[in-house]
Amino acid sequence: MEGVWDKKVDANHDGDGLRDVSPSKIRVDDNGYTNYIFSKKSFTIYNNSISDDDFEIFRAFLEERTQIYPSDGKIPCKLVAAEAKKVLNHFVVYSKDSNNPYFESARLALKNGKLALLRGTVKLYLGKFTTKYWRKKRFTNEINFWTFQVGLLDHILEHLGWIKNKETRDWEKTLQWTTHSKDKMKFEAICTANNLNQLLDFTSENYFEGTRLREIFNKKLKRGYDVDISDIINVALFYDNLVGKNTDEWNEAWGSFESTTNTRNARITSNIISLCRYSLGTADYLEQVSNALDKYYDKILEKNEFPDEVIEKICKTSTQWFKFLEKHGIEATRNEIYAFLIDQLKKQPQHVKNLRSFTKKVLTLLNSKYEYLKIRFEVE
């Protein structure tokens, strides 16, 4: 049906039109409803293809090749988040020193807590809204701060060695890191932007309105790039692990789906259809991973299948495993990986369940908005 959703939408940047959102089937049921049926999708990057061989899936899981996370940069989130934490910690230090000229500004900035100063990728990372895998494999080049205390933020950034680009008006800093797999030093410049213009759109007395998970989802659902869809999926599959305040934020975030579907905007509808397609595609693959783990998890203890040199190779794909190996040796590392696999045997099926439940709920909501047109969207 023309005009209800966009058949071609942007996948990576504005105007690329690379994502095709066409149904694979159209069926009219006995009640006169037109059912638009879409196929499931999976993210495929750098020619990584999904294998049907369970042992190959198991090996790929150990080497962290199973899950794909579209990114909007090249720097590991861990490094970018570490820089953000330095800035946030300075806010805290200033807020505790009544003799500091920025004392009142810092206290005001921290009214809703440190993480309320952030949004976007780094907020998801530091807020621990996602799995450890996402936090290890997601990359970005940007920190998005969200505060009215512009002078204080600029002062802290300059103090920490950031340099302001006079043309873009962004603050920039070059980070360096070593990858264990290739033992090469890489360099990358990152930018941080204070979204003051967006802040001025709000009239609430709460200076930090717009930084919660609901607002992050709202932006991602409207834009709908691959990276946005992937980020939402990786929060959704993890939500049962969220505790305390984060659980409340997840429950509140459902409002972003309600508000965006209410618009019946063609692009947003297309983005939500795509979200459901990729969500179910991801769930199916995680189920394959879960089955492979169940079949082969104890193989890690067999030296004929995983000799010492293979364990060392696996460790080079992960900073955590690499450091553990250096400190404790090969046998302790082998046993630690085994314990990790046992833990994943419990978590992976729950992630699958979460995604399928989430997708069903989203599709039900979306279809309710088009009941008056007697159309339904399905993914199979």
Coordinates of C-alpha atoms in Angstrom, one line a residue:
M1 CA 0.0 0.0 0.0
E2 CA 1.6 3.3 -1.1
G3 CA 2.4 5.9 1.5
V4 CA 2.1 3.7 4.6
W5 CA 5.8 2.8 4.7
D6 CA 8.8 3.6 2.6
K7 CA 10.1 0.8 0.4
K8 CA 13.6 2.3 0.2
V9 CA 15.2 3.8 3.4
D10 CA 18.7 4.9 4.5
A11 CA 20.9 2.3 6.1
N12 CA 24.2 4.0 6.9
H13 CA 23.8 7.7 6.2
D14 CA 21.3 10.3 5.0
G15 CA 20.2 9.7 1.5
D16 CA 21.9 6.4 0.7
G17 CA 18.6 4.5 0.3
L18 CA 20.4 1.2 0.7
R19 CA 17.8 -0.7 2.7
D20 CA 15.0 -2.4 0.8
V21 CA 11.8 -2.8 2.8
S22 CA 9.6 -4.8 0.4
P23 CA 7.4 -7.6 1.5
S24 CA 8.2 -11.1 0.3
K25 CA 4.5 -12.0 0.3
I26 CA 1.1 -10.3 0.3
R27 CA -1.9 -12.2 1.5
V28 CA -5.5 -11.3 2.0
D29 CA -7.3 -13.3 4.7
D30 CA -10.9 -14.2 5.1
N31 CA -11.6 -11.1 7.2
G32 CA -10.5 -8.8 4.4
Y33 CA -7.2 -7.9 6.0
T34 CA -4.2 -7.5 3.8
N35 CA -1.1 -9.1 5.4
Y36 CA 2.3 -7.8 4.3
I37 CA 4.8 -10.5 5.1
F38 CA 8.5 -9.7 5.4
S39 CA 11.5 -12.0 5.6
K40 CA 13.9 -12.0 8.6
K41 CA 17.2 -10.2 8.2
S42 CA 20.7 -10.4 9.8
F43 CA 23.5 -7.9 9.8
T44 CA 26.4 -9.0 7.7
I45 CA 29.6 -6.9 7.7
Y46 CA 33.1 -7.5 6.3
N47 CA 31.9 -10.5 4.4
N48 CA 31.2 -12.5 7.5
S49 CA 28.7 -15.1 6.5
I50 CA 26.5 -17.1 8.8
S51 CA 27.5 -20.8 8.8
D52 CA 25.2 -23.7 9.2
D53 CA 27.9 -25.9 10.8
D54 CA 27.5 -26.0 14.5
F55 CA 31.1 -26.6 15.3
E56 CA 32.1 -23.7 13.1
I57 CA 29.6 -21.5 14.9
F58 CA 31.1 -22.7 18.2
R59 CA 34.6 -21.8 17.0
A60 CA 33.3 -18.4 15.7
F61 CA 31.7 -17.7 19.1
L62 CA 35.0 -18.4 20.9
E63 CA 36.8 -16.1 18.5
E64 CA 34.1 -13.4 18.9
R65 CA 33.1 -13.7 15.2
T66 CA 29.4 -14.6 15.7
Q67 CA 27.7 -11.4 16.6
I68 CA 27.8 -8.3 14.3
Y69 CA 27.4 -4.8 15.6
P70 CA 27.1 -2.0 13.1
S71 CA 29.0 1.0 14.4
D72 CA 29.3 4.7 13.7
G73 CA 33.0 5.0 14.2
K74 CA 36.4 3.1 14.5
I75 CA 37.4 3.6 18.1
P76 CA 36.5 0.9 20.6
C77 CA 33.7 2.1 22.9
K78 CA 35.8 1.1 25.9
L79 CA 38.4 3.8 25.1
V80 CA 35.8 6.5 24.2
A81 CA 33.8 5.7 27.4
A82 CA 37.0 6.0 29.5
E83 CA 37.5 9.5 28.1
A84 CA 33.9 10.4 29.0
K85 CA 34.4 9.1 32.5
K86 CA 37.3 11.4 33.0
V87 CA 35.1 14.3 32.1
L88 CA 32.3 13.1 34.4
N89 CA 34.6 12.6 37.3
H90 CA 35.9 16.2 37.0
F91 CA 32.3 17.3 37.3
V92 CA 32.0 15.3 40.5
V93 CA 35.3 16.6 42.0
Y94 CA 34.3 20.2 41.3
S95 CA 30.8 19.7 42.8
K96 CA 32.4 18.6 46.1
D97 CA 34.8 21.6 46.4
S98 CA 33.0 24.7 47.6
N99 CA 36.1 26.8 47.0
N100 CA 36.1 25.8 43.3
P101 CA 34.8 28.6 41.0
Y102 CA 32.7 26.0 39.2
F103 CA 31.3 24.5 42.4
E104 CA 27.7 25.7 41.8
S105 CA 27.7 24.9 38.1
A106 CA 29.0 21.4 38.7
R107 CA 26.3 20.8 41.4
L108 CA 23.6 22.0 39.0
A109 CA 25.0 19.9 36.1
L110 CA 24.9 16.8 38.3
K111 CA 21.3 17.4 39.5
N112 CA 20.2 14.1 37.9
G113 CA 23.4 12.2 38.2
K114 CA 26.5 11.7 36.1
L115 CA 25.0 9.7 33.3
A116 CA 22.4 12.4 32.7
L117 CA 25.2 14.4 31.2
L118 CA 25.4 11.9 28.3
R119 CA 23.3 10.4 25.6
G120 CA 23.8 8.1 22.6
T121 CA 26.4 5.3 22.4
V122 CA 28.5 6.2 25.4
K123 CA 25.4 6.5 27.6
L124 CA 24.4 3.0 26.6
Y125 CA 27.9 1.8 27.3
L126 CA 28.4 3.4 30.7
G127 CA 24.8 2.7 31.7
K128 CA 25.4 -1.0 31.1
F129 CA 22.2 -1.3 29.1
T130 CA 23.7 -4.0 26.8
T131 CA 25.7 -7.2 26.9
K132 CA 29.4 -7.3 27.4
Y133 CA 29.8 -8.5 23.8
W134 CA 28.2 -5.3 22.5
R135 CA 30.4 -3.2 24.8
K136 CA 33.5 -5.0 23.5
K137 CA 32.6 -5.0 19.8
R138 CA 30.8 -1.6 19.3
F139 CA 32.9 1.3 18.0
T140 CA 32.3 5.0 17.9
N141 CA 34.1 8.3 17.3
E142 CA 31.9 10.6 19.4
I143 CA 30.8 11.5 22.9
N144 CA 27.5 13.4 23.1
F145 CA 27.3 15.5 26.1
W146 CA 24.0 17.1 27.2
T147 CA 24.3 20.0 29.6
F148 CA 23.5 23.7 29.9
Q149 CA 26.8 24.2 31.8
V150 CA 28.7 24.9 28.6
G151 CA 31.5 26.9 30.2
L152 CA 32.2 24.2 32.7
L153 CA 32.2 21.5 30.1
D154 CA 34.6 23.5 27.9
H155 CA 36.9 24.2 30.8
I156 CA 37.1 20.5 31.7
L157 CA 37.7 19.3 28.1
E158 CA 40.5 21.8 27.7
H159 CA 42.0 20.8 31.0
L160 CA 42.0 17.2 29.9
G161 CA 43.8 17.9 26.6
W162 CA 41.0 18.3 24.2
I163 CA 41.4 20.8 21.4
K164 CA 38.6 22.8 19.9
N165 CA 38.2 22.7 16.2
K166 CA 37.4 26.3 15.1
E167 CA 35.7 25.2 12.0
T168 CA 33.4 22.5 13.4
R169 CA 33.3 23.9 16.9
D170 CA 33.7 20.3 18.2
W171 CA 36.4 19.3 20.7
E172 CA 38.8 16.8 19.4
K173 CA 41.4 14.4 20.9
T174 CA 43.5 11.7 19.4
L175 CA 43.5 8.3 21.0
Q176 CA 46.0 5.5 20.6
W177 CA 45.6 1.8 21.3
T178 CA 47.1 -1.5 20.4
T179 CA 45.2 -4.5 19.0
H180 CA 46.4 -7.8 20.4
S181 CA 45.5 -9.7 17.2
K182 CA 47.7 -7.7 14.9
D183 CA 50.0 -5.9 17.4
K184 CA 49.7 -2.6 15.6
M185 CA 49.2 0.8 17.0
K186 CA 46.2 2.7 15.6
F187 CA 45.4 6.3 15.7
E188 CA 42.0 8.0 15.5
A189 CA 40.6 11.5 16.2
I190 CA 37.3 11.6 18.1
C191 CA 34.9 14.5 18.5
T192 CA 32.6 15.5 21.3
A193 CA 29.6 17.7 20.8
N194 CA 27.4 19.5 23.3
N195 CA 23.9 19.2 22.0
L196 CA 22.8 22.6 23.3
N197 CA 20.6 23.4 20.3
Q198 CA 18.5 20.3 21.1
L199 CA 18.4 21.2 24.8
L200 CA 16.8 24.5 23.9
D201 CA 13.8 22.7 22.4
F202 CA 12.8 21.6 25.9
T203 CA 11.0 23.9 28.4
S204 CA 11.0 21.6 31.4
E205 CA 12.8 22.7 34.5
N206 CA 14.6 19.4 34.4
Y207 CA 17.8 20.4 32.5
F208 CA 18.6 16.8 31.5
E209 CA 15.3 15.8 30.0
G210 CA 16.2 14.0 26.8
T211 CA 19.1 11.8 28.1
R212 CA 17.1 8.8 29.2
L213 CA 16.7 5.6 27.3
R214 CA 13.3 6.6 26.0
E215 CA 14.7 9.7 24.3
I216 CA 17.7 7.7 22.9
F217 CA 15.3 5.2 21.4
N218 CA 13.0 7.9 20.1
K219 CA 15.9 9.4 18.1
K220 CA 17.0 6.0 16.8
L221 CA 13.5 4.9 15.8
K222 CA 13.1 8.1 13.8
R223 CA 16.5 7.9 12.1
G224 CA 16.6 4.1 11.7
Y225 CA 20.2 3.5 10.4
D226 CA 21.6 0.0 10.8
V227 CA 23.5 1.2 13.9
D228 CA 20.3 2.5 15.5
I229 CA 18.4 -0.7 14.9
S230 CA 21.3 -2.9 16.2
D231 CA 21.6 -0.8 19.3
I232 CA 17.9 -1.1 20.1
I233 CA 18.0 -4.9 19.5
N234 CA 21.0 -5.3 21.8
V235 CA 19.3 -3.4 24.6
A236 CA 16.1 -5.5 24.1
L237 CA 17.8 -8.9 24.3
F238 CA 19.5 -7.8 27.5
Y239 CA 16.6 -6.1 29.3
D240 CA 15.9 -9.0 31.7
N241 CA 19.4 -8.5 33.2
L242 CA 18.8 -4.8 34.0
V243 CA 18.3 -4.0 37.6
G244 CA 17.1 -1.1 39.7
K245 CA 17.0 2.2 37.9
N246 CA 17.9 0.6 34.5
T247 CA 14.8 -1.6 34.7
D248 CA 12.7 1.5 35.2
E249 CA 14.3 3.1 32.2
W250 CA 13.6 0.1 30.1
N251 CA 9.9 0.0 31.1
E252 CA 9.7 3.8 30.5
A253 CA 11.5 3.4 27.1
W254 CA 8.4 1.6 25.7
G255 CA 6.9 5.0 25.5
S256 CA 9.2 5.8 22.6
F257 CA 7.6 3.0 20.5
E258 CA 4.1 4.2 21.4
S259 CA 4.9 7.8 20.5
T260 CA 6.7 7.0 17.3
T261 CA 4.0 4.6 16.0
N262 CA 1.3 7.1 16.8
T263 CA 2.8 9.4 14.1
R264 CA 2.1 6.8 11.4
N265 CA 5.1 8.3 9.6
A266 CA 6.1 6.3 6.5
R267 CA 9.8 6.4 7.4
I268 CA 9.3 5.5 11.0
T269 CA 6.9 2.7 10.1
S270 CA 9.6 1.3 7.7
N271 CA 12.2 1.6 10.4
I272 CA 10.0 -0.4 12.9
I273 CA 9.4 -3.1 10.3
S274 CA 13.1 -3.3 9.8
L275 CA 13.7 -3.5 13.5
C276 CA 11.4 -6.5 13.7
R277 CA 13.0 -8.2 10.7
Y278 CA 16.5 -7.8 12.2
S279 CA 15.4 -8.7 15.7
L280 CA 13.9 -12.0 14.6
G281 CA 16.9 -12.7 12.4
T282 CA 19.2 -12.1 15.3
A283 CA 17.1 -14.3 17.6
D284 CA 17.3 -17.2 15.1
Y285 CA 21.1 -16.9 14.8
L286 CA 21.5 -16.6 18.6
E287 CA 19.4 -19.8 18.8
Q288 CA 21.9 -21.5 16.5
V289 CA 24.8 -20.2 18.7
S290 CA 23.0 -21.6 21.8
N291 CA 22.5 -25.0 20.2
A292 CA 26.2 -25.1 19.1
L293 CA 27.3 -24.2 22.7
D294 CA 25.2 -27.0 24.1
K295 CA 26.7 -29.5 21.7
Y296 CA 30.4 -28.5 22.0
Y297 CA 31.0 -26.5 25.2
D298 CA 33.1 -29.2 26.8
K299 CA 35.3 -29.6 23.8
I300 CA 37.3 -26.6 25.0
L301 CA 38.8 -29.0 27.6
E302 CA 40.1 -31.4 24.9
K303 CA 43.6 -30.6 23.8
N304 CA 43.3 -32.5 20.6
E305 CA 40.4 -30.2 19.6
F306 CA 41.8 -27.1 21.2
P307 CA 45.6 -27.3 21.6
D308 CA 47.4 -24.6 23.6
E309 CA 48.2 -22.6 20.5
V310 CA 44.5 -22.4 19.6
I311 CA 43.7 -21.2 23.2
E312 CA 46.4 -18.5 22.8
K313 CA 44.8 -17.5 19.4
I314 CA 41.4 -17.2 21.0
C315 CA 42.8 -15.0 23.8
K316 CA 44.3 -12.6 21.3
T317 CA 40.7 -11.7 20.2
S318 CA 39.9 -10.4 23.7
T319 CA 41.8 -8.0 25.9
Q320 CA 40.2 -9.7 28.9
W321 CA 41.3 -13.2 27.9
F322 CA 44.7 -12.0 26.8
K323 CA 45.4 -10.4 30.2
F324 CA 44.1 -13.4 32.1
L325 CA 46.4 -15.7 30.0
E326 CA 49.4 -13.5 30.7
K327 CA 48.7 -13.6 34.5
H328 CA 47.4 -17.2 35.1
G329 CA 48.8 -19.3 32.3
I330 CA 47.2 -21.6 29.7
E331 CA 45.5 -24.2 31.8
A332 CA 43.8 -21.8 34.1
T333 CA 42.7 -19.8 31.1
R334 CA 41.3 -23.0 29.5
N335 CA 39.2 -23.7 32.6
E336 CA 38.1 -20.0 32.8
I337 CA 36.8 -20.2 29.2
Y338 CA 35.0 -23.4 30.1
A339 CA 33.3 -21.6 33.0
F340 CA 32.4 -18.8 30.7
L341 CA 30.8 -21.2 28.2
I342 CA 28.7 -22.7 31.0
D343 CA 27.4 -19.2 31.9
Q344 CA 26.6 -18.5 28.3
L345 CA 24.6 -21.7 28.1
K346 CA 22.1 -20.0 30.4
K347 CA 22.2 -16.6 28.9
Q348 CA 21.9 -17.2 25.2
P349 CA 18.5 -18.9 25.3
Q350 CA 17.2 -16.1 27.5
H351 CA 18.4 -13.5 24.9
V352 CA 16.5 -15.4 22.2
K353 CA 13.4 -15.5 24.3
N354 CA 13.7 -11.8 25.1
L355 CA 14.0 -10.8 21.4
R356 CA 11.1 -12.8 20.2
S357 CA 8.9 -11.5 23.0
F358 CA 10.0 -8.0 22.3
T359 CA 9.4 -8.3 18.5
K360 CA 5.9 -9.7 19.0
K361 CA 5.0 -6.8 21.3
V362 CA 6.3 -4.2 18.8
L363 CA 4.5 -5.8 15.9
T364 CA 1.2 -5.9 17.8
L365 CA 1.6 -2.2 18.6
L366 CA 2.4 -1.3 15.0
N367 CA -0.5 -3.3 13.6
S368 CA -2.9 -1.6 16.1
K369 CA -2.1 1.7 14.4
Y370 CA -3.2 0.5 11.0
E371 CA -6.3 -1.4 12.1
Y372 CA -8.4 1.2 10.4
L373 CA -6.8 0.4 7.0
K374 CA -7.3 -3.3 7.6
I375 CA -3.6 -4.1 7.0
R376 CA -1.2 -6.1 9.1
F377 CA 2.6 -6.6 9.1
E378 CA 4.2 -9.9 9.7
V379 CA 7.8 -11.3 9.8
E380 CA 8.6 -14.9 9.0

